[in-house]
Short mmCIF file of C-alpha atoms in Angstrom, two decimals:
data_model
loop_
_atom_site.label_atom_id
_atom_site.label_comp_id
_atom_site.label_asym_id
_atom_site.label_seq_id
_atom_site.Cartn_x
_atom_site.Cartn_y
_atom_site.Cartn_z
CA MET J 1 0.15 -0.43 0.09
CA LEU J 2 1.22 3.72 -0.82
CA ARG J 3 -0.43 5.88 1.13
CA THR J 4 0.67 10.41 1.15
CA GLU J 5 -0.41 13.13 3.07
CA HIS J 6 0.29 17.23 2.12
CA LEU J 7 2.64 16.41 -0.38
CA ARG J 8 4.40 19.20 -1.75
CA ARG J 9 8.02 20.23 -4.09
CA GLU J 10 8.93 23.56 -4.91
CA TYR J 11 11.67 24.70 -6.40
CA GLU J 12 13.70 27.86 -5.72
CA ILE J 13 14.42 30.39 -8.36
CA PRO J 14 16.32 33.68 -7.89
CA GLY J 15 14.55 36.53 -7.42
CA LYS J 16 11.30 35.07 -8.01
CA ALA J 17 9.08 33.25 -6.16
CA PRO J 18 9.37 29.50 -5.65
CA LEU J 19 8.22 27.21 -8.62
CA VAL J 20 5.12 24.99 -6.52
CA ALA J 21 5.41 21.77 -8.43
CA VAL J 22 3.22 20.03 -6.67
CA ARG J 23 0.89 20.98 -4.21
CA ASP J 24 -0.67 19.36 -1.10
CA ALA J 25 -1.04 15.89 -3.00
CA THR J 26 -2.60 13.46 -0.29
CA LEU J 27 -3.88 10.38 -2.01
CA THR J 28 -3.91 6.50 -1.02
CA VAL J 29 -3.05 3.38 -3.41
CA ASP J 30 -4.78 0.11 -2.13
CA ASP J 31 -3.12 -3.48 -2.86
CA GLY J 32 -4.50 -4.71 -6.00
CA GLU J 33 -5.23 -1.25 -6.94
CA VAL J 34 -4.37 0.48 -10.07
CA LEU J 35 -4.70 4.41 -9.64
CA GLY J 36 -4.41 6.56 -12.43
CA LEU J 37 -2.45 10.30 -11.79
CA LEU J 38 -4.11 12.08 -15.10
CA GLY J 39 -3.17 14.94 -16.48
CA PRO J 40 -1.64 17.41 -19.30
CA ASN J 41 2.54 17.81 -19.88
CA GLY J 42 3.69 19.96 -17.13
CA ALA J 43 1.02 18.84 -14.64
CA GLY J 44 3.33 17.69 -11.97
CA LYS J 45 2.78 14.26 -12.23
CA THR J 46 6.49 13.40 -12.99
CA THR J 47 7.25 15.22 -9.84
CA LEU J 48 4.67 13.65 -7.85
CA LEU J 49 6.33 9.75 -8.61
CA ARG J 50 10.00 11.02 -8.15
CA ILE J 51 8.96 11.71 -4.73
CA LEU J 52 7.47 8.70 -4.31
CA ALA J 53 9.98 6.94 -5.76
CA THR J 54 12.83 8.80 -3.47
CA ILE J 55 14.68 10.17 -6.25
CA ILE J 56 13.64 13.46 -4.60
CA PRO J 57 12.73 14.80 -1.90
CA PRO J 58 9.33 16.88 -0.94
CA THR J 59 9.77 20.55 0.81
CA SER J 60 6.67 18.96 3.09
CA GLY J 61 4.38 17.03 3.64
CA ASP J 62 4.60 13.17 4.25
CA CYS J 63 4.87 9.54 2.58
CA TRP J 64 4.66 5.49 3.42
CA ILE J 65 5.00 2.90 1.87
CA GLY J 66 3.47 0.18 3.61
CA ASP J 67 4.21 0.77 7.01
CA ARG J 68 7.74 2.40 6.15
CA HIS J 69 7.78 6.33 5.86
CA ILE J 70 10.06 7.04 3.21
CA LYS J 71 12.31 9.16 5.24
CA ASP J 72 13.15 6.76 7.33
CA ASN J 73 15.29 3.99 5.21
CA PRO J 74 14.82 5.29 1.32
CA ASP J 75 16.96 2.05 0.62
CA HIS J 76 14.87 -0.43 1.91
CA ILE J 77 11.46 1.57 0.48
CA ARG J 78 13.10 0.64 -3.04
CA ARG J 79 13.57 -2.61 -2.78
CA HIS J 80 9.43 -3.18 -2.82
CA ILE J 81 9.00 -0.41 -5.02
CA GLY J 82 9.56 -0.64 -9.06
CA PHE J 83 9.75 2.54 -10.61
CA LEU J 84 10.09 3.26 -14.55
CA SER J 85 10.15 7.00 -16.01
CA GLY J 86 9.96 8.05 -19.08
CA ASN J 87 13.71 8.64 -19.58
CA THR J 88 15.34 5.15 -18.40
CA LYS J 89 18.15 3.98 -20.34
CA LEU J 90 19.69 1.28 -20.69
CA TYR J 91 22.58 -0.15 -21.32
CA GLY J 92 23.44 -0.31 -25.45
CA ARG J 93 26.19 -2.47 -25.09
CA LEU J 94 24.42 -5.41 -23.34
CA THR J 95 21.57 -8.05 -23.77
CA GLY J 96 18.24 -7.76 -22.54
CA ALA J 97 19.40 -10.84 -19.87
CA GLU J 98 22.35 -9.13 -19.45
CA VAL J 99 20.51 -6.04 -18.04
CA LEU J 100 18.67 -8.53 -15.88
CA ARG J 101 21.33 -10.53 -14.37
CA TYR J 102 22.89 -6.90 -13.35
CA PHE J 103 19.86 -5.24 -11.78
CA GLY J 104 19.12 -9.02 -10.22
CA ARG J 105 22.67 -8.45 -7.80
CA LEU J 106 21.90 -5.51 -7.28
CA TYR J 107 19.16 -6.34 -5.68
CA ASP J 108 20.65 -9.04 -4.29
CA LEU J 109 18.87 -12.14 -6.03
CA SER J 110 20.31 -15.47 -6.49
CA THR J 111 21.77 -17.10 -10.00
CA GLN J 112 18.53 -18.93 -10.10
CA GLN J 113 16.78 -16.28 -8.54
CA ILE J 114 17.58 -14.66 -11.62
CA GLU J 115 17.47 -17.03 -14.52
CA SER J 116 14.00 -18.05 -13.10
CA ARG J 117 12.26 -14.45 -12.82
CA THR J 118 14.20 -13.62 -16.04
CA GLU J 119 12.04 -16.51 -17.92
CA GLU J 120 8.67 -15.60 -16.26
CA LEU J 121 9.01 -11.84 -17.56
CA VAL J 122 10.38 -13.14 -21.21
CA ASP J 123 6.31 -15.31 -21.39
CA LEU J 124 5.06 -12.14 -19.72
CA LEU J 125 6.24 -9.18 -21.45
CA ASP J 126 6.89 -11.77 -25.24
CA MET J 127 10.68 -10.69 -24.95
CA GLY J 128 11.63 -14.32 -26.49
CA ASP J 129 12.65 -12.91 -29.94
CA ILE J 130 14.97 -10.10 -28.49
CA ILE J 131 15.84 -11.25 -24.91
CA HIS J 132 19.45 -11.83 -26.15
CA ARG J 133 19.57 -8.86 -28.72
CA ARG J 134 22.12 -5.82 -27.61
CA CYS J 135 19.98 -3.19 -26.12
CA GLU J 136 21.47 -0.85 -28.57
CA THR J 137 19.75 -2.93 -31.67
CA LEU J 138 16.22 -2.71 -29.92
CA SER J 139 13.15 -0.78 -31.43
CA THR J 140 11.44 1.94 -28.53
CA GLY J 141 9.06 -0.61 -27.67
CA GLN J 142 11.33 -3.36 -27.28
CA THR J 143 13.77 -1.04 -25.36
CA GLN J 144 10.26 -0.19 -23.18
CA LYS J 145 9.86 -4.06 -22.53
CA VAL J 146 13.10 -4.42 -21.40
CA ASN J 147 12.59 -1.33 -19.41
CA LEU J 148 9.83 -2.81 -17.46
CA ALA J 149 11.52 -6.24 -16.82
CA ARG J 150 14.18 -4.42 -14.85
CA VAL J 151 11.59 -2.52 -13.16
CA ILE J 152 9.78 -5.64 -11.90
CA LEU J 153 12.78 -8.37 -11.71
CA HIS J 154 12.82 -7.98 -7.79
CA ASP J 155 8.73 -8.49 -7.73
CA PRO J 156 8.45 -4.87 -5.54
CA GLU J 157 4.91 -4.54 -4.12
CA VAL J 158 4.82 -0.84 -5.18
CA LEU J 159 4.51 -0.11 -9.03
CA ILE J 160 5.33 3.57 -10.03
CA LEU J 161 4.87 3.98 -13.52
CA ASP J 162 5.80 7.17 -15.13
CA GLU J 163 3.91 7.20 -18.87
CA PRO J 164 4.54 3.56 -19.62
CA THR J 165 2.82 3.52 -23.06
CA ALA J 166 4.32 6.62 -24.10
CA GLY J 167 4.77 6.83 -28.15
CA LEU J 168 4.80 3.10 -27.94
CA ASP J 169 2.86 1.36 -30.86
CA ILE J 170 -0.41 -0.18 -29.92
CA MET J 171 0.91 -3.38 -29.76
CA THR J 172 4.12 -2.53 -27.94
CA SER J 173 1.08 -0.69 -25.51
CA ARG J 174 -1.43 -3.33 -25.43
CA SER J 175 1.25 -5.70 -24.20
CA ILE J 176 2.11 -3.35 -20.63
CA LEU J 177 -1.39 -2.39 -20.19
CA GLU J 178 -1.96 -6.49 -19.79
CA PHE J 179 1.11 -6.93 -17.91
CA ILE J 180 -0.80 -3.76 -15.15
CA GLN J 181 -3.16 -5.85 -15.06
CA HIS J 182 -1.91 -8.95 -14.31
CA ALA J 183 -0.04 -7.04 -11.79
CA ARG J 184 -2.97 -5.59 -10.26
CA GLY J 185 -4.36 -9.37 -9.96
CA ARG J 186 -0.66 -10.42 -7.96
CA GLY J 187 -2.00 -7.97 -5.93
CA HIS J 188 0.19 -4.88 -6.15
CA SER J 189 -0.36 -1.25 -5.73
CA ILE J 190 -0.05 0.27 -8.75
CA ILE J 191 -0.20 4.41 -10.04
CA PHE J 192 0.72 5.16 -13.36
CA SER J 193 1.07 8.22 -15.00
CA THR J 194 -0.94 9.34 -18.26
CA HIS J 195 -2.34 11.61 -20.36
CA TYR J 196 -4.62 8.98 -22.10
CA MET J 197 -7.85 9.46 -21.32
CA ASP J 198 -9.05 5.81 -22.90
CA GLU J 199 -5.95 4.51 -20.88
CA ALA J 200 -7.48 5.79 -17.38
CA GLU J 201 -11.38 5.03 -17.97
CA ARG J 202 -10.20 1.73 -19.27
CA LEU J 203 -7.57 0.60 -16.71
CA CYS J 204 -7.63 2.37 -13.98
CA ASP J 205 -10.02 1.53 -9.81
CA ARG J 206 -9.55 5.49 -9.41
CA ILE J 207 -8.39 8.44 -11.34
CA ALA J 208 -6.06 11.11 -9.90
CA LEU J 209 -7.09 14.61 -12.15
CA ILE J 210 -3.46 16.68 -11.26
CA TYR J 211 -3.18 20.39 -12.85
CA SER J 212 -0.65 22.74 -11.72
CA GLY J 213 0.96 20.40 -9.52
CA ALA J 214 -2.97 19.99 -7.54
CA ILE J 215 -5.42 16.77 -7.15
CA MET J 216 -8.37 18.37 -8.18
CA ALA J 217 -10.65 15.73 -7.49
CA ILE J 218 -9.63 11.84 -6.99
CA GLY J 219 -12.41 8.96 -7.33
CA THR J 220 -13.77 5.87 -9.55
CA LYS J 221 -15.00 6.69 -13.21
CA GLN J 222 -18.30 6.67 -11.44
CA GLU J 223 -17.81 9.09 -8.23
CA LEU J 224 -16.59 11.79 -10.89
CA PHE J 225 -18.66 11.59 -13.60
CA GLU J 226 -21.19 11.90 -10.52
CA LEU J 227 -19.54 15.19 -9.22
CA THR J 228 -19.32 17.07 -12.75
CA GLY J 229 -22.74 15.55 -14.17
CA THR J 230 -20.40 14.01 -17.66
CA ASP J 231 -20.41 10.98 -18.86
CA ASN J 232 -16.24 10.60 -19.62
CA VAL J 233 -13.47 11.33 -18.33
CA GLN J 234 -11.95 14.05 -20.99
CA ASP J 235 -15.19 15.81 -19.97
CA VAL J 236 -15.17 15.26 -16.13
CA PHE J 237 -10.70 17.05 -16.74
CA LEU J 238 -12.24 20.28 -18.43
CA SER J 239 -15.62 20.31 -16.08
CA LEU J 240 -12.81 20.09 -12.65
CA LEU J 241 -10.21 22.83 -14.91
CA ASP J 242 -13.09 25.24 -15.23
CA THR J 243 -13.55 24.80 -11.39
CA PHE J 244 -10.03 25.03 -10.21
CA LYS J 245 -9.41 28.21 -12.41
CA GLU J 246 -12.20 30.14 -10.97
CA ASN J 247 -11.19 29.09 -7.71
CA VAL J 248 -7.28 30.47 -7.87
CA ALA J 249 -8.55 33.31 -9.93
#
């Protein structure tokens, strides 16, 4: 389970007021739940996910992974999360299998555990034809599959995925979305950002709508429809955005 309370992240700008990238973000992601973080580019999605993944610290506020606060033991926390960012790079001269072997050792997995887990992920993500190819020869979609396998190799309880299907072809996107559904069925807590309305509407148990660093609303599709008097996620977002701008003005 993942839980946050009043997370805030500011960036100091010399001679100007601080830039607030995330403001008062409070949310929970239960075991076996997919929470979609939906918003346009620049809304604060990546900054929030990087805080949850212990990549950057919050300016204020709290976050727990399970029963542990992320400030208490970040190294321990990282063993229980899998974080996929939008710009993660692979070692081009290594094959996919070698990348997984390398990261498996970083997670103190045994050789047998690495080999067994690699076989599982090759089947799950349909990587049989690419796992022994150098990463520098892979397409964007194939690279993303290896990246995802690297992220989940140690079978973390919490998955933090930053726009995992951005720029991918339809077949690779489908494989990744099917994996997310599989992980939910195994009880993982999953939060992922997207600006694709159809992904959020189809896949997520609940949706958090974010704009200008603030979570405007969070709930199931039906709850959001009832809140705004609409019948699709795009109209939900636009309705909430109008209200948000009126309150800020």
